[in-house]
Amino acid sequence: MGGKILVTARTPHDVSSRVSLNAYEDIWRYDADSLAGLFDRCAVEMSAVDEAYGIVCALLTRVEQAAASKSFLFDTREGKRIEVGDNVPQGYFNASSVLDAIGIKYRTDKCSMMHNYLDKYTFFLEKFRTQPIRLLELGVFNGSSVRMWQEYFPRAEIFGVDIEASCRQYEDERIHIIQADLSDASQVSMLREIHPRIIVDDASHIVSHQLLALFTLFDVLPRGGVYILEDLETSLNPELFEDTYRDCPLDAYEVCARIARIAARKVPDDDSIYADHVNRIGMETELVSITKGSVILIKR
């Protein structure tokens, strides 16, 4: 009683708020009504609106004990308020997966608490789980993903590639770290010798690096091999990512879309600057799946 709380809310139209939240999939929000419901029986002492930044502030004081009341959240997928405790409508990929649980354990940004990639990846990768495969991941960063793959694929050899020598600290049983510059064509070409069944590009997200890896490494996948190109928002969100990410005539998303067109049409008719690569990969591709933030290609 008598306690005060300062509430600050930012609208999704504010660029600065989207920059800080770009790694997260936006599922739940408080709308104006549900936010007010959290602070039932409070008096508003002061409020302010900053139109330039889309920020709303209010100072509330508890004036009497709150009675038990229903609590609601705004579900962005359903576009409506849902009472907490109700059965939340589930989409195709909402069932929790073993891979996502392991991803949460190691705090990789691929998990459902951030990018929310792993439940989708399970759809394509589960069949390989007990096989003695090789998985190549471009980009090691803090080692969370390679440790996740090591646990999820108990018979796999995991190869992580990063430009930073410090990433060698994540070497372990079945985890091999290779130091390489993924902007260097000769160094990327050497990775072909690994002969992976699964390739995950989670490195710099610079378009020229993404395309070099795709054009160089896709061919070495065996039939049924999987190529995952992550974080395509660097191609598509110029308000969030500087121009240095988009350093090619076509961005990575456009190249993947052209590959999908060739795969669907079954005719190598691309006429872009990357026509040779797009036509070749498109004719070798069985399936292209575009998900939130990533593209998955299956080798024919």
PDB file of C-alpha atoms in Angstrom:
ATOM      1  CA  MET A   1       0.000   0.000   0.000  1.00  0.00           C
ATOM      2  CA  GLY A   2       1.372   3.367  -0.973  1.00  0.00           C
ATOM      3  CA  GLY A   3       4.082   1.775  -3.128  1.00  0.00           C
ATOM      4  CA  LYS A   4       4.918   3.398  -6.429  1.00  0.00           C
ATOM      5  CA  ILE A   5       5.952   1.988  -9.781  1.00  0.00           C
ATOM      6  CA  LEU A   6       7.089   3.724 -12.954  1.00  0.00           C
ATOM      7  CA  VAL A   7       5.715   1.997 -16.047  1.00  0.00           C
ATOM      8  CA  THR A   8       7.409   2.608 -19.393  1.00  0.00           C
ATOM      9  CA  ALA A   9       6.005   1.132 -22.607  1.00  0.00           C
ATOM     10  CA  ARG A  10       7.348   1.409 -26.138  1.00  0.00           C
ATOM     11  CA  THR A  11       5.333   0.841 -29.261  1.00  0.00           C
ATOM     12  CA  PRO A  12       6.479  -1.661 -31.907  1.00  0.00           C
ATOM     13  CA  HIS A  13       6.654   1.250 -34.354  1.00  0.00           C
ATOM     14  CA  ASP A  14       9.654   2.698 -32.530  1.00  0.00           C
ATOM     15  CA  VAL A  15      12.806   1.712 -34.452  1.00  0.00           C
ATOM     16  CA  SER A  16      14.972   1.757 -31.324  1.00  0.00           C
ATOM     17  CA  SER A  17      12.724  -0.787 -29.628  1.00  0.00           C
ATOM     18  CA  ARG A  18      12.835  -3.041 -32.676  1.00  0.00           C
ATOM     19  CA  VAL A  19      16.625  -2.865 -32.774  1.00  0.00           C
ATOM     20  CA  SER A  20      16.891  -4.188 -29.230  1.00  0.00           C
ATOM     21  CA  LEU A  21      14.267  -6.869 -29.819  1.00  0.00           C
ATOM     22  CA  ASN A  22      15.217  -7.992 -33.331  1.00  0.00           C
ATOM     23  CA  ALA A  23      16.513 -11.360 -32.084  1.00  0.00           C
ATOM     24  CA  TYR A  24      13.200 -12.305 -30.525  1.00  0.00           C
ATOM     25  CA  GLU A  25      10.066 -13.638 -32.142  1.00  0.00           C
ATOM     26  CA  ASP A  26       7.269 -11.342 -30.994  1.00  0.00           C
ATOM     27  CA  ILE A  27       4.492 -13.602 -29.633  1.00  0.00           C
ATOM     28  CA  TRP A  28       3.009 -11.922 -26.546  1.00  0.00           C
ATOM     29  CA  ARG A  29       2.362  -8.288 -25.756  1.00  0.00           C
ATOM     30  CA  TYR A  30       0.511  -6.263 -23.187  1.00  0.00           C
ATOM     31  CA  ASP A  31      -2.017  -4.027 -24.869  1.00  0.00           C
ATOM     32  CA  ALA A  32      -3.329  -0.908 -23.117  1.00  0.00           C
ATOM     33  CA  ASP A  33      -6.209  -2.719 -21.396  1.00  0.00           C
ATOM     34  CA  SER A  34      -4.203  -5.714 -20.180  1.00  0.00           C
ATOM     35  CA  LEU A  35      -1.391  -3.464 -18.909  1.00  0.00           C
ATOM     36  CA  ALA A  36      -3.880  -1.420 -16.890  1.00  0.00           C
ATOM     37  CA  GLY A  37      -5.333  -4.648 -15.503  1.00  0.00           C
ATOM     38  CA  LEU A  38      -1.972  -5.558 -13.988  1.00  0.00           C
ATOM     39  CA  PHE A  39      -2.130  -2.452 -11.824  1.00  0.00           C
ATOM     40  CA  ASP A  40      -5.711  -2.621 -10.635  1.00  0.00           C
ATOM     41  CA  ARG A  41      -6.720  -0.157  -7.873  1.00  0.00           C
ATOM     42  CA  CYS A  42      -3.845   2.199  -8.564  1.00  0.00           C
ATOM     43  CA  ALA A  43      -3.887   5.965  -8.938  1.00  0.00           C
ATOM     44  CA  VAL A  44      -1.975   7.552 -11.799  1.00  0.00           C
ATOM     45  CA  GLU A  45       0.108  10.439 -10.466  1.00  0.00           C
ATOM     46  CA  MET A  46       1.891  11.404 -13.663  1.00  0.00           C
ATOM     47  CA  SER A  47       1.962  10.311 -17.251  1.00  0.00           C
ATOM     48  CA  ALA A  48       3.960  11.443 -20.251  1.00  0.00           C
ATOM     49  CA  VAL A  49       4.077  10.622 -23.929  1.00  0.00           C
ATOM     50  CA  ASP A  50       7.154  11.091 -26.067  1.00  0.00           C
ATOM     51  CA  GLU A  51       5.803  11.173 -29.608  1.00  0.00           C
ATOM     52  CA  ALA A  52       9.275  11.112 -31.177  1.00  0.00           C
ATOM     53  CA  TYR A  53      10.188   7.752 -29.625  1.00  0.00           C
ATOM     54  CA  GLY A  54       6.750   6.218 -29.119  1.00  0.00           C
ATOM     55  CA  ILE A  55       7.314   5.972 -25.351  1.00  0.00           C
ATOM     56  CA  VAL A  56       4.537   6.198 -22.778  1.00  0.00           C
ATOM     57  CA  CYS A  57       5.369   6.645 -19.073  1.00  0.00           C
ATOM     58  CA  ALA A  58       3.095   6.535 -16.044  1.00  0.00           C
ATOM     59  CA  LEU A  59       3.776   6.714 -12.296  1.00  0.00           C
ATOM     60  CA  LEU A  60       1.233   4.643 -10.381  1.00  0.00           C
ATOM     61  CA  THR A  61       0.567   4.436  -6.657  1.00  0.00           C
ATOM     62  CA  ARG A  62      -1.252   1.549  -4.992  1.00  0.00           C
ATOM     63  CA  VAL A  63      -4.227   3.049  -3.193  1.00  0.00           C
ATOM     64  CA  GLU A  64      -5.942  -0.109  -1.949  1.00  0.00           C
ATOM     65  CA  GLN A  65      -5.447  -3.839  -1.913  1.00  0.00           C
ATOM     66  CA  ALA A  66      -6.151  -5.373  -5.308  1.00  0.00           C
ATOM     67  CA  ALA A  67      -8.887  -7.930  -5.531  1.00  0.00           C
ATOM     68  CA  ALA A  68      -8.319 -11.115  -7.461  1.00  0.00           C
ATOM     69  CA  SER A  69      -8.953 -10.398 -11.115  1.00  0.00           C
ATOM     70  CA  LYS A  70      -8.501 -12.062 -14.439  1.00  0.00           C
ATOM     71  CA  SER A  71      -5.270 -11.458 -16.307  1.00  0.00           C
ATOM     72  CA  PHE A  72      -4.998 -11.183 -20.066  1.00  0.00           C
ATOM     73  CA  LEU A  73      -2.218 -11.061 -22.620  1.00  0.00           C
ATOM     74  CA  PHE A  74      -2.390  -9.969 -26.218  1.00  0.00           C
ATOM     75  CA  ASP A  75      -1.453 -12.841 -28.550  1.00  0.00           C
ATOM     76  CA  THR A  76       0.138 -11.305 -31.654  1.00  0.00           C
ATOM     77  CA  ARG A  77      -0.449 -14.454 -33.712  1.00  0.00           C
ATOM     78  CA  GLU A  78      -4.170 -14.597 -32.924  1.00  0.00           C
ATOM     79  CA  GLY A  79      -4.548 -10.816 -32.912  1.00  0.00           C
ATOM     80  CA  LYS A  80      -6.665 -10.847 -29.756  1.00  0.00           C
ATOM     81  CA  ARG A  81      -6.526 -10.841 -25.956  1.00  0.00           C
ATOM     82  CA  ILE A  82      -6.401 -14.270 -24.309  1.00  0.00           C
ATOM     83  CA  GLU A  83      -7.048 -14.929 -20.637  1.00  0.00           C
ATOM     84  CA  VAL A  84      -4.020 -16.355 -18.853  1.00  0.00           C
ATOM     85  CA  GLY A  85      -4.806 -19.983 -18.072  1.00  0.00           C
ATOM     86  CA  ASP A  86      -6.922 -20.520 -21.175  1.00  0.00           C
ATOM     87  CA  ASN A  87      -5.826 -23.018 -23.758  1.00  0.00           C
ATOM     88  CA  VAL A  88      -3.670 -20.989 -26.113  1.00  0.00           C
ATOM     89  CA  PRO A  89      -4.246 -21.803 -29.800  1.00  0.00           C
ATOM     90  CA  GLN A  90      -1.294 -23.824 -31.049  1.00  0.00           C
ATOM     91  CA  GLY A  91       0.332 -23.576 -34.456  1.00  0.00           C
ATOM     92  CA  TYR A  92       1.984 -26.376 -36.422  1.00  0.00           C
ATOM     93  CA  PHE A  93       5.389 -25.962 -34.765  1.00  0.00           C
ATOM     94  CA  ASN A  94       4.290 -25.114 -31.218  1.00  0.00           C
ATOM     95  CA  ALA A  95       4.828 -28.593 -29.765  1.00  0.00           C
ATOM     96  CA  SER A  96       8.049 -28.492 -27.745  1.00  0.00           C
ATOM     97  CA  SER A  97      10.897 -30.510 -29.256  1.00  0.00           C
ATOM     98  CA  VAL A  98      13.906 -32.256 -27.781  1.00  0.00           C
ATOM     99  CA  LEU A  99      16.162 -30.063 -29.905  1.00  0.00           C
ATOM    100  CA  ASP A 100      14.602 -26.879 -28.536  1.00  0.00           C
ATOM    101  CA  ALA A 101      14.921 -28.140 -24.957  1.00  0.00           C
ATOM    102  CA  ILE A 102      18.629 -28.763 -25.547  1.00  0.00           C
ATOM    103  CA  GLY A 103      18.950 -25.349 -27.210  1.00  0.00           C
ATOM    104  CA  ILE A 104      17.425 -23.674 -24.149  1.00  0.00           C
ATOM    105  CA  LYS A 105      19.797 -25.657 -21.917  1.00  0.00           C
ATOM    106  CA  TYR A 106      22.847 -24.272 -23.745  1.00  0.00           C
ATOM    107  CA  ARG A 107      21.252 -20.838 -24.275  1.00  0.00           C
ATOM    108  CA  THR A 108      21.724 -20.739 -28.008  1.00  0.00           C
ATOM    109  CA  ASP A 109      19.885 -17.897 -29.721  1.00  0.00           C
ATOM    110  CA  LYS A 110      18.321 -20.495 -32.025  1.00  0.00           C
ATOM    111  CA  CYS A 111      15.953 -21.625 -29.239  1.00  0.00           C
ATOM    112  CA  SER A 112      12.299 -20.664 -28.739  1.00  0.00           C
ATOM    113  CA  MET A 113      13.218 -17.950 -26.224  1.00  0.00           C
ATOM    114  CA  MET A 114      14.913 -15.998 -29.025  1.00  0.00           C
ATOM    115  CA  HIS A 115      14.896 -16.718 -32.785  1.00  0.00           C
ATOM    116  CA  ASN A 116      12.608 -19.744 -32.376  1.00  0.00           C
ATOM    117  CA  TYR A 117      14.256 -21.801 -35.127  1.00  0.00           C
ATOM    118  CA  LEU A 118      14.664 -25.206 -33.521  1.00  0.00           C
ATOM    119  CA  ASP A 119      11.119 -26.587 -33.598  1.00  0.00           C
ATOM    120  CA  LYS A 120      11.176 -25.972 -37.365  1.00  0.00           C
ATOM    121  CA  TYR A 121      14.625 -27.532 -37.754  1.00  0.00           C
ATOM    122  CA  THR A 122      13.445 -30.663 -35.938  1.00  0.00           C
ATOM    123  CA  PHE A 123      11.013 -31.284 -38.805  1.00  0.00           C
ATOM    124  CA  PHE A 124      13.998 -31.694 -41.165  1.00  0.00           C
ATOM    125  CA  LEU A 125      16.790 -32.966 -38.884  1.00  0.00           C
ATOM    126  CA  GLU A 126      15.194 -35.537 -36.593  1.00  0.00           C
ATOM    127  CA  LYS A 127      15.654 -38.345 -39.124  1.00  0.00           C
ATOM    128  CA  PHE A 128      19.453 -37.945 -38.808  1.00  0.00           C
ATOM    129  CA  ARG A 129      19.526 -37.962 -35.019  1.00  0.00           C
ATOM    130  CA  THR A 130      21.017 -41.429 -34.490  1.00  0.00           C
ATOM    131  CA  GLN A 131      23.104 -41.515 -37.665  1.00  0.00           C
ATOM    132  CA  PRO A 132      26.922 -41.135 -37.775  1.00  0.00           C
ATOM    133  CA  ILE A 133      26.786 -37.912 -39.784  1.00  0.00           C
ATOM    134  CA  ARG A 134      28.984 -34.849 -40.069  1.00  0.00           C
ATOM    135  CA  LEU A 135      27.481 -31.433 -39.309  1.00  0.00           C
ATOM    136  CA  LEU A 136      29.250 -28.236 -40.355  1.00  0.00           C
ATOM    137  CA  GLU A 137      28.282 -24.983 -38.646  1.00  0.00           C
ATOM    138  CA  LEU A 138      29.690 -21.687 -39.866  1.00  0.00           C
ATOM    139  CA  GLY A 139      30.030 -19.370 -36.874  1.00  0.00           C
ATOM    140  CA  VAL A 140      30.861 -20.599 -33.380  1.00  0.00           C
ATOM    141  CA  PHE A 141      30.572 -17.442 -31.247  1.00  0.00           C
ATOM    142  CA  ASN A 142      30.163 -18.657 -27.618  1.00  0.00           C
ATOM    143  CA  GLY A 143      30.012 -22.372 -28.415  1.00  0.00           C
ATOM    144  CA  SER A 144      26.385 -22.849 -27.415  1.00  0.00           C
ATOM    145  CA  SER A 145      25.210 -24.194 -30.774  1.00  0.00           C
ATOM    146  CA  VAL A 146      28.022 -26.705 -31.301  1.00  0.00           C
ATOM    147  CA  ARG A 147      27.395 -28.085 -27.807  1.00  0.00           C
ATOM    148  CA  MET A 148      23.683 -28.333 -28.631  1.00  0.00           C
ATOM    149  CA  TRP A 149      24.393 -30.252 -31.841  1.00  0.00           C
ATOM    150  CA  GLN A 150      26.819 -32.532 -29.990  1.00  0.00           C
ATOM    151  CA  GLU A 151      24.108 -33.564 -27.535  1.00  0.00           C
ATOM    152  CA  TYR A 152      21.272 -33.786 -30.059  1.00  0.00           C
ATOM    153  CA  PHE A 153      23.306 -35.930 -32.512  1.00  0.00           C
ATOM    154  CA  PRO A 154      25.092 -38.441 -30.223  1.00  0.00           C
ATOM    155  CA  ARG A 155      26.906 -40.175 -33.118  1.00  0.00           C
ATOM    156  CA  ALA A 156      27.750 -37.088 -35.169  1.00  0.00           C
ATOM    157  CA  GLU A 157      31.036 -35.278 -35.716  1.00  0.00           C
ATOM    158  CA  ILE A 158      30.457 -31.546 -35.264  1.00  0.00           C
ATOM    159  CA  PHE A 159      32.667 -29.084 -37.157  1.00  0.00           C
ATOM    160  CA  GLY A 160      32.479 -25.432 -36.118  1.00  0.00           C
ATOM    161  CA  VAL A 161      34.164 -22.691 -38.146  1.00  0.00           C
ATOM    162  CA  ASP A 162      35.005 -19.227 -36.874  1.00  0.00           C
ATOM    163  CA  ILE A 163      37.493 -16.478 -37.627  1.00  0.00           C
ATOM    164  CA  GLU A 164      38.326 -16.086 -33.911  1.00  0.00           C
ATOM    165  CA  ALA A 165      41.128 -18.312 -32.598  1.00  0.00           C
ATOM    166  CA  SER A 166      39.563 -18.134 -29.104  1.00  0.00           C
ATOM    167  CA  CYS A 167      36.751 -20.406 -30.308  1.00  0.00           C
ATOM    168  CA  ARG A 168      39.141 -23.366 -30.085  1.00  0.00           C
ATOM    169  CA  GLN A 169      38.274 -23.470 -26.392  1.00  0.00           C
ATOM    170  CA  TYR A 170      34.997 -25.146 -27.387  1.00  0.00           C
ATOM    171  CA  GLU A 171      36.693 -28.199 -28.868  1.00  0.00           C
ATOM    172  CA  ASP A 172      35.487 -31.375 -27.207  1.00  0.00           C
ATOM    173  CA  GLU A 173      34.778 -35.003 -27.917  1.00  0.00           C
ATOM    174  CA  ARG A 174      33.216 -34.963 -31.403  1.00  0.00           C
ATOM    175  CA  ILE A 175      33.484 -31.137 -31.629  1.00  0.00           C
ATOM    176  CA  HIS A 176      36.189 -29.878 -34.002  1.00  0.00           C
ATOM    177  CA  ILE A 177      36.890 -26.149 -34.312  1.00  0.00           C
ATOM    178  CA  ILE A 178      38.408 -24.754 -37.507  1.00  0.00           C
ATOM    179  CA  GLN A 179      39.725 -21.195 -37.672  1.00  0.00           C
ATOM    180  CA  ALA A 180      38.918 -19.716 -41.066  1.00  0.00           C
ATOM    181  CA  ASP A 181      37.955 -16.447 -42.707  1.00  0.00           C
ATOM    182  CA  LEU A 182      34.618 -17.031 -44.444  1.00  0.00           C
ATOM    183  CA  SER A 183      35.227 -14.117 -46.798  1.00  0.00           C
ATOM    184  CA  ASP A 184      38.211 -15.958 -48.289  1.00  0.00           C
ATOM    185  CA  ALA A 185      37.194 -18.236 -51.183  1.00  0.00           C
ATOM    186  CA  SER A 186      40.181 -20.570 -50.779  1.00  0.00           C
ATOM    187  CA  GLN A 187      39.512 -21.077 -47.071  1.00  0.00           C
ATOM    188  CA  VAL A 188      35.804 -21.710 -47.663  1.00  0.00           C
ATOM    189  CA  SER A 189      36.674 -24.170 -50.438  1.00  0.00           C
ATOM    190  CA  MET A 190      38.817 -26.205 -48.037  1.00  0.00           C
ATOM    191  CA  LEU A 191      35.688 -26.881 -45.956  1.00  0.00           C
ATOM    192  CA  ARG A 192      34.396 -29.049 -48.798  1.00  0.00           C
ATOM    193  CA  GLU A 193      36.778 -31.770 -47.562  1.00  0.00           C
ATOM    194  CA  ILE A 194      34.597 -32.258 -44.471  1.00  0.00           C
ATOM    195  CA  HIS A 195      31.780 -33.752 -46.608  1.00  0.00           C
ATOM    196  CA  PRO A 196      28.975 -32.814 -44.187  1.00  0.00           C
ATOM    197  CA  ARG A 197      25.378 -34.016 -44.410  1.00  0.00           C
ATOM    198  CA  ILE A 198      24.099 -30.874 -42.672  1.00  0.00           C
ATOM    199  CA  ILE A 199      25.420 -27.323 -43.109  1.00  0.00           C
ATOM    200  CA  VAL A 200      24.263 -24.408 -40.921  1.00  0.00           C
ATOM    201  CA  ASP A 201      25.396 -20.893 -41.833  1.00  0.00           C
ATOM    202  CA  ASP A 202      25.194 -18.787 -38.658  1.00  0.00           C
ATOM    203  CA  ALA A 203      28.346 -16.743 -39.204  1.00  0.00           C
ATOM    204  CA  SER A 204      28.706 -13.056 -40.085  1.00  0.00           C
ATOM    205  CA  HIS A 205      25.337 -12.714 -41.925  1.00  0.00           C
ATOM    206  CA  ILE A 206      27.111 -10.511 -44.473  1.00  0.00           C
ATOM    207  CA  VAL A 207      25.556 -11.278 -47.851  1.00  0.00           C
ATOM    208  CA  SER A 208      28.836 -11.859 -49.723  1.00  0.00           C
ATOM    209  CA  HIS A 209      29.917 -14.366 -47.062  1.00  0.00           C
ATOM    210  CA  GLN A 210      26.538 -16.134 -47.142  1.00  0.00           C
ATOM    211  CA  LEU A 211      26.581 -16.448 -50.927  1.00  0.00           C
ATOM    212  CA  LEU A 212      30.201 -17.582 -51.091  1.00  0.00           C
ATOM    213  CA  ALA A 213      29.461 -20.378 -48.615  1.00  0.00           C
ATOM    214  CA  LEU A 214      26.239 -21.419 -50.361  1.00  0.00           C
ATOM    215  CA  PHE A 215      27.769 -21.412 -53.859  1.00  0.00           C
ATOM    216  CA  THR A 216      30.893 -23.276 -52.665  1.00  0.00           C
ATOM    217  CA  LEU A 217      29.525 -25.829 -50.215  1.00  0.00           C
ATOM    218  CA  PHE A 218      26.046 -26.821 -51.381  1.00  0.00           C
ATOM    219  CA  ASP A 219      27.429 -29.164 -54.044  1.00  0.00           C
ATOM    220  CA  VAL A 220      29.257 -31.355 -51.514  1.00  0.00           C
ATOM    221  CA  LEU A 221      26.049 -32.272 -49.692  1.00  0.00           C
ATOM    222  CA  PRO A 222      24.932 -35.842 -50.409  1.00  0.00           C
ATOM    223  CA  ARG A 223      21.450 -36.638 -51.645  1.00  0.00           C
ATOM    224  CA  GLY A 224      18.995 -35.622 -48.930  1.00  0.00           C
ATOM    225  CA  GLY A 225      21.544 -33.304 -47.319  1.00  0.00           C
ATOM    226  CA  VAL A 226      20.335 -30.151 -45.559  1.00  0.00           C
ATOM    227  CA  TYR A 227      21.621 -26.583 -45.973  1.00  0.00           C
ATOM    228  CA  ILE A 228      20.325 -23.971 -43.496  1.00  0.00           C
ATOM    229  CA  LEU A 229      20.986 -20.281 -44.069  1.00  0.00           C
ATOM    230  CA  GLU A 230      20.135 -18.301 -40.945  1.00  0.00           C
ATOM    231  CA  ASP A 231      19.275 -14.715 -40.030  1.00  0.00           C
ATOM    232  CA  LEU A 232      18.159 -13.451 -43.423  1.00  0.00           C
ATOM    233  CA  GLU A 233      16.797 -10.326 -41.754  1.00  0.00           C
ATOM    234  CA  THR A 234      20.174  -8.733 -42.535  1.00  0.00           C
ATOM    235  CA  SER A 235      19.098  -8.877 -46.183  1.00  0.00           C
ATOM    236  CA  LEU A 236      15.629  -7.515 -45.594  1.00  0.00           C
ATOM    237  CA  ASN A 237      15.655  -4.958 -42.758  1.00  0.00           C
ATOM    238  CA  PRO A 238      17.799  -1.949 -43.732  1.00  0.00           C
ATOM    239  CA  GLU A 239      16.339   0.063 -40.834  1.00  0.00           C
ATOM    240  CA  LEU A 240      17.979  -2.400 -38.420  1.00  0.00           C
ATOM    241  CA  PHE A 241      21.200  -3.415 -40.185  1.00  0.00           C
ATOM    242  CA  GLU A 242      23.706  -1.119 -41.841  1.00  0.00           C
ATOM    243  CA  ASP A 243      24.487  -1.267 -45.553  1.00  0.00           C
ATOM    244  CA  THR A 244      27.737  -3.175 -44.977  1.00  0.00           C
ATOM    245  CA  TYR A 245      25.665  -6.359 -44.576  1.00  0.00           C
ATOM    246  CA  ARG A 246      24.172  -5.960 -48.068  1.00  0.00           C
ATOM    247  CA  ASP A 247      27.369  -5.815 -50.109  1.00  0.00           C
ATOM    248  CA  CYS A 248      26.212  -7.695 -53.229  1.00  0.00           C
ATOM    249  CA  PRO A 249      24.019  -6.920 -56.251  1.00  0.00           C
ATOM    250  CA  LEU A 250      21.443  -9.446 -54.984  1.00  0.00           C
ATOM    251  CA  ASP A 251      20.828 -10.147 -51.306  1.00  0.00           C
ATOM    252  CA  ALA A 252      20.807 -13.659 -49.841  1.00  0.00           C
ATOM    253  CA  TYR A 253      17.017 -13.816 -49.638  1.00  0.00           C
ATOM    254  CA  GLU A 254      16.627 -12.900 -53.323  1.00  0.00           C
ATOM    255  CA  VAL A 255      19.146 -15.567 -54.328  1.00  0.00           C
ATOM    256  CA  CYS A 256      17.263 -18.195 -52.286  1.00  0.00           C
ATOM    257  CA  ALA A 257      13.979 -17.073 -53.850  1.00  0.00           C
ATOM    258  CA  ARG A 258      15.490 -17.501 -57.320  1.00  0.00           C
ATOM    259  CA  ILE A 259      16.750 -20.967 -56.362  1.00  0.00           C
ATOM    260  CA  ALA A 260      13.225 -21.840 -55.225  1.00  0.00           C
ATOM    261  CA  ARG A 261      11.847 -20.668 -58.578  1.00  0.00           C
ATOM    262  CA  ILE A 262      14.240 -22.937 -60.483  1.00  0.00           C
ATOM    263  CA  ALA A 263      13.386 -25.883 -58.222  1.00  0.00           C
ATOM    264  CA  ALA A 264       9.650 -25.294 -58.729  1.00  0.00           C
ATOM    265  CA  ARG A 265       9.856 -24.716 -62.508  1.00  0.00           C
ATOM    266  CA  LYS A 266      12.412 -27.518 -63.103  1.00  0.00           C
ATOM    267  CA  VAL A 267      14.071 -25.398 -65.778  1.00  0.00           C
ATOM    268  CA  PRO A 268      17.416 -23.541 -65.348  1.00  0.00           C
ATOM    269  CA  ASP A 269      16.276 -20.149 -66.621  1.00  0.00           C
ATOM    270  CA  ASP A 270      17.737 -17.665 -64.115  1.00  0.00           C
ATOM    271  CA  ASP A 271      19.357 -14.661 -65.814  1.00  0.00           C
ATOM    272  CA  SER A 272      20.824 -12.827 -62.812  1.00  0.00           C
ATOM    273  CA  ILE A 273      24.479 -12.018 -62.164  1.00  0.00           C
ATOM    274  CA  TYR A 274      24.630 -15.298 -60.222  1.00  0.00           C
ATOM    275  CA  ALA A 275      22.826 -17.327 -62.907  1.00  0.00           C
ATOM    276  CA  ASP A 276      25.357 -20.157 -63.081  1.00  0.00           C
ATOM    277  CA  HIS A 277      25.158 -20.790 -59.334  1.00  0.00           C
ATOM    278  CA  VAL A 278      21.392 -20.236 -59.025  1.00  0.00           C
ATOM    279  CA  ASN A 279      20.582 -22.535 -61.958  1.00  0.00           C
ATOM    280  CA  ARG A 280      22.942 -25.255 -60.744  1.00  0.00           C
ATOM    281  CA  ILE A 281      21.714 -25.236 -57.155  1.00  0.00           C
ATOM    282  CA  GLY A 282      18.084 -24.849 -58.174  1.00  0.00           C
ATOM    283  CA  MET A 283      18.259 -27.948 -60.354  1.00  0.00           C
ATOM    284  CA  GLU A 284      19.909 -29.875 -57.482  1.00  0.00           C
ATOM    285  CA  THR A 285      17.331 -28.791 -54.887  1.00  0.00           C
ATOM    286  CA  GLU A 286      14.451 -31.008 -53.798  1.00  0.00           C
ATOM    287  CA  LEU A 287      12.812 -28.568 -51.383  1.00  0.00           C
ATOM    288  CA  VAL A 288      13.110 -24.942 -50.294  1.00  0.00           C
ATOM    289  CA  SER A 289      11.488 -23.959 -46.992  1.00  0.00           C
ATOM    290  CA  ILE A 290      11.363 -20.292 -46.012  1.00  0.00           C
ATOM    291  CA  THR A 291      10.719 -19.799 -42.294  1.00  0.00           C
ATOM    292  CA  LYS A 292      10.904 -16.778 -40.030  1.00  0.00           C
ATOM    293  CA  GLY A 293      14.488 -15.602 -40.422  1.00  0.00           C
ATOM    294  CA  SER A 294      15.981 -18.598 -42.225  1.00  0.00           C
ATOM    295  CA  VAL A 295      15.888 -20.702 -45.386  1.00  0.00           C
ATOM    296  CA  ILE A 296      16.262 -24.498 -45.469  1.00  0.00           C
ATOM    297  CA  LEU A 297      17.328 -26.236 -48.682  1.00  0.00           C
ATOM    298  CA  ILE A 298      17.214 -30.013 -49.173  1.00  0.00           C
ATOM    299  CA  LYS A 299      19.564 -31.531 -51.763  1.00  0.00           C
ATOM    300  CA  ARG A 300      17.864 -33.636 -54.442  1.00  0.00           C
TER     301      ARG A 300
END
